[in-house]
Amino acid sequence: MTDPRTLATRLDEAIRTAHATTQLTSEVPLSLADAYAVQRAGVDLRSRRDDPPVGMKLGFTSTAKAAQMGVFDVIAGVLTAGMRVADGGTADLPLIHPRIEPELAFLVGDGVHGGDLTTAVVAVAPAAEIIDSRYRNFSFTLEDVVADNASAAAFAIGPWQDFTAARALDLGNLGVVLEVDGTVVQAGSTAAILGHPLRALEVCARMVREHGFVLPAGSVVLAGAATAAVPLTAGAVVEASVTGLGRVTVRAAS
Ligand code: OOG
Ligand code: MG
């Protein structure tokens, strides 16, 4: 295949210039393993400019998202330090064609050995993810979106809740609401995430084994959107809330 670094550099250029590029697979064949190699090369580029990994994200863990994008396999990407926006903070624009979606975040403590990640999780929080495909028309194949780091662009996390206490809430069926400028634009349930969001942790453990993801203590895991994503327009104030867990707010720069 083409050197993964060459393809990663093209996607990185799209990020830095906020200009969409054509799908890689329209020009070169990519296996899923090749696509994860391109993703890793892209994460390396970010690390080399002081933007190191801080966790991982899953994509297409809900049928709402899979149906919206026409991709029906769960994928993973890497979250980096520069993607984090403080709760109540402002997300840097311009992005190419950003969208926002409500998520659940887990905080990993010590002791992940590729096995049962659930035992290593110490906290859970409502989260909002901003995705921004580097491909024209936000359209891609499974391999393209994996190479493009699962469209990861930015994320914000609400107040962390102790994981043991939060489990008393039944994380498997909590209401999830996304509001833009005070209007509800999406509503769903944490059940949309693989039937139960704790299954996302099982998928992460598999991604660690199969694709070399790492989750040192302190890592954040985004379990995947509970609803479809909505366009993020300049100046919007977005709130994602999860019943019993609280809310997180992000503003889009105007
Ligand atoms: C890919 C990322 C999907 C999710 O939560 O399902 C994702 C995309 O939709 O562009 O982050
Ligand atoms: Mg997401």
PDB file of C-alpha atoms and ligand atoms in Angstrom:
ATOM      1  CA  MET A   1       0.000   0.000   0.000  1.00  0.00           C
ATOM      2  CA  THR A   2       0.963   3.700  -0.199  1.00  0.00           C
ATOM      3  CA  ASP A   3       3.065   4.704   2.816  1.00  0.00           C
ATOM      4  CA  PRO A   4       0.540   5.342   5.640  1.00  0.00           C
ATOM      5  CA  ARG A   5       2.418   8.556   6.441  1.00  0.00           C
ATOM      6  CA  THR A   6       1.704   9.966   2.981  1.00  0.00           C
ATOM      7  CA  LEU A   7      -2.029   9.393   3.365  1.00  0.00           C
ATOM      8  CA  ALA A   8      -1.983  10.613   6.972  1.00  0.00           C
ATOM      9  CA  THR A   9      -0.232  13.815   5.891  1.00  0.00           C
ATOM     10  CA  ARG A  10      -2.990  14.488   3.386  1.00  0.00           C
ATOM     11  CA  LEU A  11      -5.683  14.130   6.063  1.00  0.00           C
ATOM     12  CA  ASP A  12      -3.612  16.214   8.477  1.00  0.00           C
ATOM     13  CA  GLU A  13      -3.413  18.961   5.858  1.00  0.00           C
ATOM     14  CA  ALA A  14      -7.212  18.871   5.587  1.00  0.00           C
ATOM     15  CA  ILE A  15      -7.421  19.337   9.360  1.00  0.00           C
ATOM     16  CA  ARG A  16      -4.950  22.202   9.457  1.00  0.00           C
ATOM     17  CA  THR A  17      -6.420  24.082   6.501  1.00  0.00           C
ATOM     18  CA  ALA A  18     -10.087  23.156   7.220  1.00  0.00           C
ATOM     19  CA  HIS A  19     -10.475  22.051   3.608  1.00  0.00           C
ATOM     20  CA  ALA A  20     -12.097  18.752   2.695  1.00  0.00           C
ATOM     21  CA  THR A  21     -10.240  16.161   0.650  1.00  0.00           C
ATOM     22  CA  THR A  22     -11.385  13.231  -1.516  1.00  0.00           C
ATOM     23  CA  GLN A  23     -11.887   9.790  -0.010  1.00  0.00           C
ATOM     24  CA  LEU A  24      -8.616   7.870   0.128  1.00  0.00           C
ATOM     25  CA  THR A  25     -10.322   4.695  -1.108  1.00  0.00           C
ATOM     26  CA  SER A  26     -11.373   6.422  -4.320  1.00  0.00           C
ATOM     27  CA  GLU A  27      -7.658   6.433  -5.203  1.00  0.00           C
ATOM     28  CA  VAL A  28      -5.982   3.590  -3.298  1.00  0.00           C
ATOM     29  CA  PRO A  29      -7.311   0.296  -1.974  1.00  0.00           C
ATOM     30  CA  LEU A  30      -7.197   0.181   1.831  1.00  0.00           C
ATOM     31  CA  SER A  31      -7.801  -2.801   4.092  1.00  0.00           C
ATOM     32  CA  LEU A  32      -9.095  -2.164   7.607  1.00  0.00           C
ATOM     33  CA  ALA A  33      -5.581  -2.843   8.955  1.00  0.00           C
ATOM     34  CA  ASP A  34      -4.148  -0.309   6.453  1.00  0.00           C
ATOM     35  CA  ALA A  35      -6.757   2.223   7.580  1.00  0.00           C
ATOM     36  CA  TYR A  36      -5.755   1.858  11.252  1.00  0.00           C
ATOM     37  CA  ALA A  37      -2.106   2.259  10.171  1.00  0.00           C
ATOM     38  CA  VAL A  38      -2.991   5.576   8.471  1.00  0.00           C
ATOM     39  CA  GLN A  39      -4.866   6.628  11.634  1.00  0.00           C
ATOM     40  CA  ARG A  40      -1.815   5.815  13.808  1.00  0.00           C
ATOM     41  CA  ALA A  41       0.455   7.776  11.460  1.00  0.00           C
ATOM     42  CA  GLY A  42      -1.901  10.760  11.776  1.00  0.00           C
ATOM     43  CA  VAL A  43      -1.878  10.511  15.580  1.00  0.00           C
ATOM     44  CA  ASP A  44       1.948  10.434  15.417  1.00  0.00           C
ATOM     45  CA  LEU A  45       1.919  13.689  13.442  1.00  0.00           C
ATOM     46  CA  ARG A  46      -0.208  15.289  16.157  1.00  0.00           C
ATOM     47  CA  SER A  47       1.988  13.916  18.945  1.00  0.00           C
ATOM     48  CA  ARG A  48       5.041  15.416  17.261  1.00  0.00           C
ATOM     49  CA  ARG A  49       3.444  18.843  17.534  1.00  0.00           C
ATOM     50  CA  ASP A  50       2.738  18.432  21.233  1.00  0.00           C
ATOM     51  CA  ASP A  51      -0.762  17.078  20.894  1.00  0.00           C
ATOM     52  CA  PRO A  52      -0.496  13.655  22.574  1.00  0.00           C
ATOM     53  CA  PRO A  53      -3.212  10.985  22.943  1.00  0.00           C
ATOM     54  CA  VAL A  54      -5.477  11.257  25.990  1.00  0.00           C
ATOM     55  CA  GLY A  55      -7.904   8.452  25.273  1.00  0.00           C
ATOM     56  CA  MET A  56     -10.026   6.780  22.661  1.00  0.00           C
ATOM     57  CA  LYS A  57     -13.456   7.084  21.083  1.00  0.00           C
ATOM     58  CA  LEU A  58     -15.818   4.617  19.525  1.00  0.00           C
ATOM     59  CA  GLY A  59     -17.963   5.300  16.496  1.00  0.00           C
ATOM     60  CA  PHE A  60     -21.149   3.733  15.159  1.00  0.00           C
ATOM     61  CA  THR A  61     -22.050   2.083  18.459  1.00  0.00           C
ATOM     62  CA  SER A  62     -25.652   3.246  17.976  1.00  0.00           C
ATOM     63  CA  THR A  63     -27.953   2.345  15.112  1.00  0.00           C
ATOM     64  CA  ALA A  64     -28.961   6.027  14.881  1.00  0.00           C
ATOM     65  CA  LYS A  65     -25.364   6.943  13.961  1.00  0.00           C
ATOM     66  CA  ALA A  66     -24.744   3.896  11.805  1.00  0.00           C
ATOM     67  CA  ALA A  67     -27.900   4.610   9.808  1.00  0.00           C
ATOM     68  CA  GLN A  68     -27.075   8.333   9.526  1.00  0.00           C
ATOM     69  CA  MET A  69     -23.647   7.565   8.025  1.00  0.00           C
ATOM     70  CA  GLY A  70     -24.315   4.228   6.294  1.00  0.00           C
ATOM     71  CA  VAL A  71     -21.481   2.480   8.157  1.00  0.00           C
ATOM     72  CA  PHE A  72     -22.519  -0.489  10.265  1.00  0.00           C
ATOM     73  CA  ASP A  73     -19.274  -1.621  11.940  1.00  0.00           C
ATOM     74  CA  VAL A  74     -18.016  -0.228  15.225  1.00  0.00           C
ATOM     75  CA  ILE A  75     -14.782   1.745  14.774  1.00  0.00           C
ATOM     76  CA  ALA A  76     -12.309   3.414  17.118  1.00  0.00           C
ATOM     77  CA  GLY A  77     -10.232   6.569  17.036  1.00  0.00           C
ATOM     78  CA  VAL A  78      -7.762   8.391  19.255  1.00  0.00           C
ATOM     79  CA  LEU A  79      -8.597  11.492  21.326  1.00  0.00           C
ATOM     80  CA  THR A  80      -5.744  13.965  21.724  1.00  0.00           C
ATOM     81  CA  ALA A  81      -5.088  16.701  24.292  1.00  0.00           C
ATOM     82  CA  GLY A  82      -5.762  19.489  21.802  1.00  0.00           C
ATOM     83  CA  MET A  83      -9.265  18.190  21.116  1.00  0.00           C
ATOM     84  CA  ARG A  84     -10.427  18.769  24.684  1.00  0.00           C
ATOM     85  CA  VAL A  85     -12.713  21.747  25.256  1.00  0.00           C
ATOM     86  CA  ALA A  86     -13.531  22.700  28.854  1.00  0.00           C
ATOM     87  CA  ASP A  87     -17.129  22.308  30.011  1.00  0.00           C
ATOM     88  CA  GLY A  88     -18.710  25.683  29.129  1.00  0.00           C
ATOM     89  CA  GLY A  89     -15.768  26.460  26.849  1.00  0.00           C
ATOM     90  CA  THR A  90     -15.609  27.437  23.207  1.00  0.00           C
ATOM     91  CA  ALA A  91     -14.686  25.067  20.408  1.00  0.00           C
ATOM     92  CA  ASP A  92     -12.218  26.484  17.914  1.00  0.00           C
ATOM     93  CA  LEU A  93     -13.575  27.012  14.451  1.00  0.00           C
ATOM     94  CA  PRO A  94     -13.143  26.912  11.505  1.00  0.00           C
ATOM     95  CA  LEU A  95     -13.705  23.235  11.067  1.00  0.00           C
ATOM     96  CA  ILE A  96     -14.812  21.864   7.691  1.00  0.00           C
ATOM     97  CA  HIS A  97     -18.426  20.899   8.379  1.00  0.00           C
ATOM     98  CA  PRO A  98     -18.661  20.176  12.108  1.00  0.00           C
ATOM     99  CA  ARG A  99     -21.422  18.198  13.737  1.00  0.00           C
ATOM    100  CA  ILE A 100     -22.093  17.588  17.415  1.00  0.00           C
ATOM    101  CA  GLU A 101     -23.519  14.588  19.222  1.00  0.00           C
ATOM    102  CA  PRO A 102     -24.297  13.566  22.813  1.00  0.00           C
ATOM    103  CA  GLU A 103     -22.087  10.881  24.344  1.00  0.00           C
ATOM    104  CA  LEU A 104     -21.142   9.159  27.560  1.00  0.00           C
ATOM    105  CA  ALA A 105     -17.522   9.375  28.733  1.00  0.00           C
ATOM    106  CA  PHE A 106     -15.682   6.926  30.979  1.00  0.00           C
ATOM    107  CA  LEU A 107     -12.519   7.663  32.937  1.00  0.00           C
ATOM    108  CA  VAL A 108     -10.018   4.827  33.134  1.00  0.00           C
ATOM    109  CA  GLY A 109      -8.100   4.306  36.389  1.00  0.00           C
ATOM    110  CA  ASP A 110      -5.186   1.970  36.998  1.00  0.00           C
ATOM    111  CA  GLY A 111      -5.035  -1.624  36.027  1.00  0.00           C
ATOM    112  CA  VAL A 112      -6.202  -2.172  32.462  1.00  0.00           C
ATOM    113  CA  HIS A 113      -4.566  -5.307  31.166  1.00  0.00           C
ATOM    114  CA  GLY A 114      -6.530  -5.785  27.977  1.00  0.00           C
ATOM    115  CA  GLY A 115      -9.080  -7.819  29.910  1.00  0.00           C
ATOM    116  CA  ASP A 116     -12.156  -6.480  31.667  1.00  0.00           C
ATOM    117  CA  LEU A 117     -12.056  -2.720  31.260  1.00  0.00           C
ATOM    118  CA  THR A 118     -15.179  -2.274  33.402  1.00  0.00           C
ATOM    119  CA  THR A 119     -13.131  -3.062  36.508  1.00  0.00           C
ATOM    120  CA  ALA A 120     -10.660  -0.275  35.646  1.00  0.00           C
ATOM    121  CA  VAL A 121     -13.247   2.478  35.082  1.00  0.00           C
ATOM    122  CA  VAL A 122     -13.442   4.965  37.957  1.00  0.00           C
ATOM    123  CA  ALA A 123     -15.903   7.604  36.707  1.00  0.00           C
ATOM    124  CA  VAL A 124     -18.571   8.375  34.126  1.00  0.00           C
ATOM    125  CA  ALA A 125     -19.794  11.716  32.748  1.00  0.00           C
ATOM    126  CA  PRO A 126     -22.092  13.252  30.147  1.00  0.00           C
ATOM    127  CA  ALA A 127     -20.080  14.352  27.121  1.00  0.00           C
ATOM    128  CA  ALA A 128     -20.449  16.105  23.787  1.00  0.00           C
ATOM    129  CA  GLU A 129     -18.374  15.183  20.770  1.00  0.00           C
ATOM    130  CA  ILE A 130     -17.704  17.417  17.767  1.00  0.00           C
ATOM    131  CA  ILE A 131     -16.948  15.383  14.671  1.00  0.00           C
ATOM    132  CA  ASP A 132     -15.648  16.823  11.409  1.00  0.00           C
ATOM    133  CA  SER A 133     -15.009  14.437   8.541  1.00  0.00           C
ATOM    134  CA  ARG A 134     -12.030  15.457   6.476  1.00  0.00           C
ATOM    135  CA  TYR A 135     -13.849  14.104   3.396  1.00  0.00           C
ATOM    136  CA  ARG A 136     -16.071  16.052   1.031  1.00  0.00           C
ATOM    137  CA  ASN A 137     -19.793  15.909   1.777  1.00  0.00           C
ATOM    138  CA  PHE A 138     -19.072  14.119   5.071  1.00  0.00           C
ATOM    139  CA  SER A 139     -19.165  10.907   3.081  1.00  0.00           C
ATOM    140  CA  PHE A 140     -16.858   7.905   3.424  1.00  0.00           C
ATOM    141  CA  THR A 141     -16.394   4.151   3.499  1.00  0.00           C
ATOM    142  CA  LEU A 142     -15.576   2.247   6.696  1.00  0.00           C
ATOM    143  CA  GLU A 143     -11.839   2.283   5.802  1.00  0.00           C
ATOM    144  CA  ASP A 144     -11.875   6.011   4.955  1.00  0.00           C
ATOM    145  CA  VAL A 145     -13.428   7.018   8.265  1.00  0.00           C
ATOM    146  CA  VAL A 146     -11.048   4.780  10.238  1.00  0.00           C
ATOM    147  CA  ALA A 147      -8.054   6.354   8.436  1.00  0.00           C
ATOM    148  CA  ASP A 148      -9.549   9.766   9.295  1.00  0.00           C
ATOM    149  CA  ASN A 149      -9.406   8.980  13.039  1.00  0.00           C
ATOM    150  CA  ALA A 150     -13.152   8.377  13.206  1.00  0.00           C
ATOM    151  CA  SER A 151     -13.816  12.048  12.307  1.00  0.00           C
ATOM    152  CA  ALA A 152     -12.586  13.096  15.776  1.00  0.00           C
ATOM    153  CA  ALA A 153     -12.310  16.887  16.111  1.00  0.00           C
ATOM    154  CA  ALA A 154     -13.170  18.022  19.662  1.00  0.00           C
ATOM    155  CA  PHE A 155     -14.926  16.874  22.821  1.00  0.00           C
ATOM    156  CA  ALA A 156     -16.139  18.255  26.131  1.00  0.00           C
ATOM    157  CA  ILE A 157     -16.848  16.349  29.311  1.00  0.00           C
ATOM    158  CA  GLY A 158     -19.292  17.297  32.063  1.00  0.00           C
ATOM    159  CA  PRO A 159     -18.800  16.626  35.774  1.00  0.00           C
ATOM    160  CA  TRP A 160     -17.364  13.189  36.495  1.00  0.00           C
ATOM    161  CA  GLN A 161     -19.493  10.957  38.740  1.00  0.00           C
ATOM    162  CA  ASP A 162     -17.994   8.153  40.777  1.00  0.00           C
ATOM    163  CA  PHE A 163     -18.490   5.001  38.716  1.00  0.00           C
ATOM    164  CA  THR A 164     -19.646   2.770  41.570  1.00  0.00           C
ATOM    165  CA  ALA A 165     -22.275   5.309  42.654  1.00  0.00           C
ATOM    166  CA  ALA A 166     -23.367   5.922  39.048  1.00  0.00           C
ATOM    167  CA  ARG A 167     -23.982   2.234  38.423  1.00  0.00           C
ATOM    168  CA  ALA A 168     -26.847   2.402  40.929  1.00  0.00           C
ATOM    169  CA  LEU A 169     -28.586   4.592  38.298  1.00  0.00           C
ATOM    170  CA  ASP A 170     -28.792   1.776  35.729  1.00  0.00           C
ATOM    171  CA  LEU A 171     -26.531   3.231  33.076  1.00  0.00           C
ATOM    172  CA  GLY A 172     -28.284   1.013  30.558  1.00  0.00           C
ATOM    173  CA  ASN A 173     -31.334   3.223  30.113  1.00  0.00           C
ATOM    174  CA  LEU A 174     -30.815   6.887  30.936  1.00  0.00           C
ATOM    175  CA  GLY A 175     -32.437   9.683  28.938  1.00  0.00           C
ATOM    176  CA  VAL A 176     -30.056  11.615  26.661  1.00  0.00           C
ATOM    177  CA  VAL A 177     -30.955  15.062  25.303  1.00  0.00           C
ATOM    178  CA  LEU A 178     -29.091  17.391  22.946  1.00  0.00           C
ATOM    179  CA  GLU A 179     -30.123  21.059  22.955  1.00  0.00           C
ATOM    180  CA  VAL A 180     -28.939  23.801  20.625  1.00  0.00           C
ATOM    181  CA  ASP A 181     -29.616  27.353  21.809  1.00  0.00           C
ATOM    182  CA  GLY A 182     -32.188  26.007  24.257  1.00  0.00           C
ATOM    183  CA  THR A 183     -34.136  23.908  21.738  1.00  0.00           C
ATOM    184  CA  VAL A 184     -34.144  20.109  21.955  1.00  0.00           C
ATOM    185  CA  VAL A 185     -32.749  18.787  18.663  1.00  0.00           C
ATOM    186  CA  GLN A 186     -32.126  15.134  19.554  1.00  0.00           C
ATOM    187  CA  ALA A 187     -33.364  12.855  22.325  1.00  0.00           C
ATOM    188  CA  GLY A 188     -32.634   9.221  23.032  1.00  0.00           C
ATOM    189  CA  SER A 189     -31.396   6.768  25.621  1.00  0.00           C
ATOM    190  CA  THR A 190     -28.058   5.341  26.688  1.00  0.00           C
ATOM    191  CA  ALA A 191     -29.609   2.007  25.637  1.00  0.00           C
ATOM    192  CA  ALA A 192     -28.912   3.120  22.054  1.00  0.00           C
ATOM    193  CA  ILE A 193     -25.184   2.581  22.723  1.00  0.00           C
ATOM    194  CA  LEU A 194     -24.763  -1.117  21.887  1.00  0.00           C
ATOM    195  CA  GLY A 195     -27.852  -1.951  23.958  1.00  0.00           C
ATOM    196  CA  HIS A 196     -25.899  -0.920  27.089  1.00  0.00           C
ATOM    197  CA  PRO A 197     -23.009   1.573  27.201  1.00  0.00           C
ATOM    198  CA  LEU A 198     -20.863  -0.780  29.291  1.00  0.00           C
ATOM    199  CA  ARG A 199     -20.609  -2.929  26.153  1.00  0.00           C
ATOM    200  CA  ALA A 200     -18.553  -0.077  24.698  1.00  0.00           C
ATOM    201  CA  LEU A 201     -15.893  -0.975  27.252  1.00  0.00           C
ATOM    202  CA  GLU A 202     -15.807  -4.543  25.948  1.00  0.00           C
ATOM    203  CA  VAL A 203     -15.339  -3.206  22.414  1.00  0.00           C
ATOM    204  CA  CYS A 204     -12.509  -0.953  23.623  1.00  0.00           C
ATOM    205  CA  ALA A 205     -10.766  -3.940  25.186  1.00  0.00           C
ATOM    206  CA  ARG A 206     -11.028  -5.717  21.817  1.00  0.00           C
ATOM    207  CA  MET A 207      -9.657  -2.655  19.995  1.00  0.00           C
ATOM    208  CA  VAL A 208      -6.717  -2.633  22.422  1.00  0.00           C
ATOM    209  CA  ARG A 209      -6.008  -6.275  21.562  1.00  0.00           C
ATOM    210  CA  GLU A 210      -6.630  -6.099  17.808  1.00  0.00           C
ATOM    211  CA  HIS A 211      -5.511  -2.644  16.736  1.00  0.00           C
ATOM    212  CA  GLY A 212      -2.922  -1.593  19.301  1.00  0.00           C
ATOM    213  CA  PHE A 213      -4.902   1.131  21.104  1.00  0.00           C
ATOM    214  CA  VAL A 214      -3.537   1.965  24.550  1.00  0.00           C
ATOM    215  CA  LEU A 215      -5.460   3.124  27.631  1.00  0.00           C
ATOM    216  CA  PRO A 216      -3.064   4.239  30.358  1.00  0.00           C
ATOM    217  CA  ALA A 217      -4.530   5.390  33.700  1.00  0.00           C
ATOM    218  CA  GLY A 218      -6.276   8.739  33.232  1.00  0.00           C
ATOM    219  CA  SER A 219      -7.488   7.932  29.712  1.00  0.00           C
ATOM    220  CA  VAL A 220     -10.911   9.080  28.573  1.00  0.00           C
ATOM    221  CA  VAL A 221     -13.190   6.767  26.594  1.00  0.00           C
ATOM    222  CA  LEU A 222     -16.063   8.165  24.534  1.00  0.00           C
ATOM    223  CA  ALA A 223     -18.603   5.368  24.156  1.00  0.00           C
ATOM    224  CA  GLY A 224     -20.222   6.658  20.947  1.00  0.00           C
ATOM    225  CA  ALA A 225     -23.191   8.910  20.258  1.00  0.00           C
ATOM    226  CA  ALA A 226     -26.590   7.939  21.617  1.00  0.00           C
ATOM    227  CA  THR A 227     -28.409   9.851  18.821  1.00  0.00           C
ATOM    228  CA  ALA A 228     -27.691  11.106  15.324  1.00  0.00           C
ATOM    229  CA  ALA A 229     -25.320  14.093  15.055  1.00  0.00           C
ATOM    230  CA  VAL A 230     -26.507  17.622  14.209  1.00  0.00           C
ATOM    231  CA  PRO A 231     -24.654  20.384  12.327  1.00  0.00           C
ATOM    232  CA  LEU A 232     -22.725  22.756  14.599  1.00  0.00           C
ATOM    233  CA  THR A 233     -23.126  26.323  13.439  1.00  0.00           C
ATOM    234  CA  ALA A 234     -20.985  29.287  14.406  1.00  0.00           C
ATOM    235  CA  GLY A 235     -22.058  30.882  17.667  1.00  0.00           C
ATOM    236  CA  ALA A 236     -24.305  27.994  18.760  1.00  0.00           C
ATOM    237  CA  VAL A 237     -24.510  27.030  22.425  1.00  0.00           C
ATOM    238  CA  VAL A 238     -24.958  23.271  22.760  1.00  0.00           C
ATOM    239  CA  GLU A 239     -25.890  21.268  25.843  1.00  0.00           C
ATOM    240  CA  ALA A 240     -25.832  17.503  26.157  1.00  0.00           C
ATOM    241  CA  SER A 241     -27.504  16.032  29.204  1.00  0.00           C
ATOM    242  CA  VAL A 242     -27.908  12.564  30.610  1.00  0.00           C
ATOM    243  CA  THR A 243     -30.611  11.947  33.235  1.00  0.00           C
ATOM    244  CA  GLY A 244     -29.049  11.555  36.671  1.00  0.00           C
ATOM    245  CA  LEU A 245     -25.527  12.342  35.448  1.00  0.00           C
ATOM    246  CA  GLY A 246     -25.830  16.031  34.580  1.00  0.00           C
ATOM    247  CA  ARG A 247     -24.941  18.128  31.584  1.00  0.00           C
ATOM    248  CA  VAL A 248     -22.096  19.562  29.559  1.00  0.00           C
ATOM    249  CA  THR A 249     -22.063  22.787  27.566  1.00  0.00           C
ATOM    250  CA  VAL A 250     -19.996  23.735  24.510  1.00  0.00           C
ATOM    251  CA  ARG A 251     -20.069  26.930  22.473  1.00  0.00           C
ATOM    252  CA  ALA A 252     -19.053  27.151  18.856  1.00  0.00           C
ATOM    253  CA  ALA A 253     -16.861  30.169  18.133  1.00  0.00           C
ATOM    254  CA  SER A 254     -18.723  32.811  16.139  1.00  0.00           C
TER     255      SER A 254
HETATM  256  C1  OOG B   1     -17.740   8.972  12.448  1.00  0.00           C
HETATM  257  C2  OOG B   1     -17.674   9.027  13.952  1.00  0.00           C
HETATM  258  C3  OOG B   1     -18.865   8.363  14.615  1.00  0.00           C
HETATM  259  C4  OOG B   1     -20.049   8.107  16.865  1.00  0.00           C
HETATM  260  O1  OOG B   1     -20.180   8.535  18.012  1.00  0.00           O
HETATM  261  O2  OOG B   1     -20.795   7.248  16.378  1.00  0.00           O
HETATM  262  C5  OOG B   1     -18.952   8.704  16.053  1.00  0.00           C
HETATM  263  C6  OOG B   1     -18.714   9.953  11.832  1.00  0.00           C
HETATM  264  O3  OOG B   1     -19.913   9.867  12.050  1.00  0.00           O
HETATM  265  O4  OOG B   1     -18.230  10.810  11.069  1.00  0.00           O
HETATM  266  O5  OOG B   1     -18.199   9.473  16.592  1.00  0.00           O
HETATM  267 MG    MG B   2     -18.976  10.218  18.478  1.00  0.00          MG
END
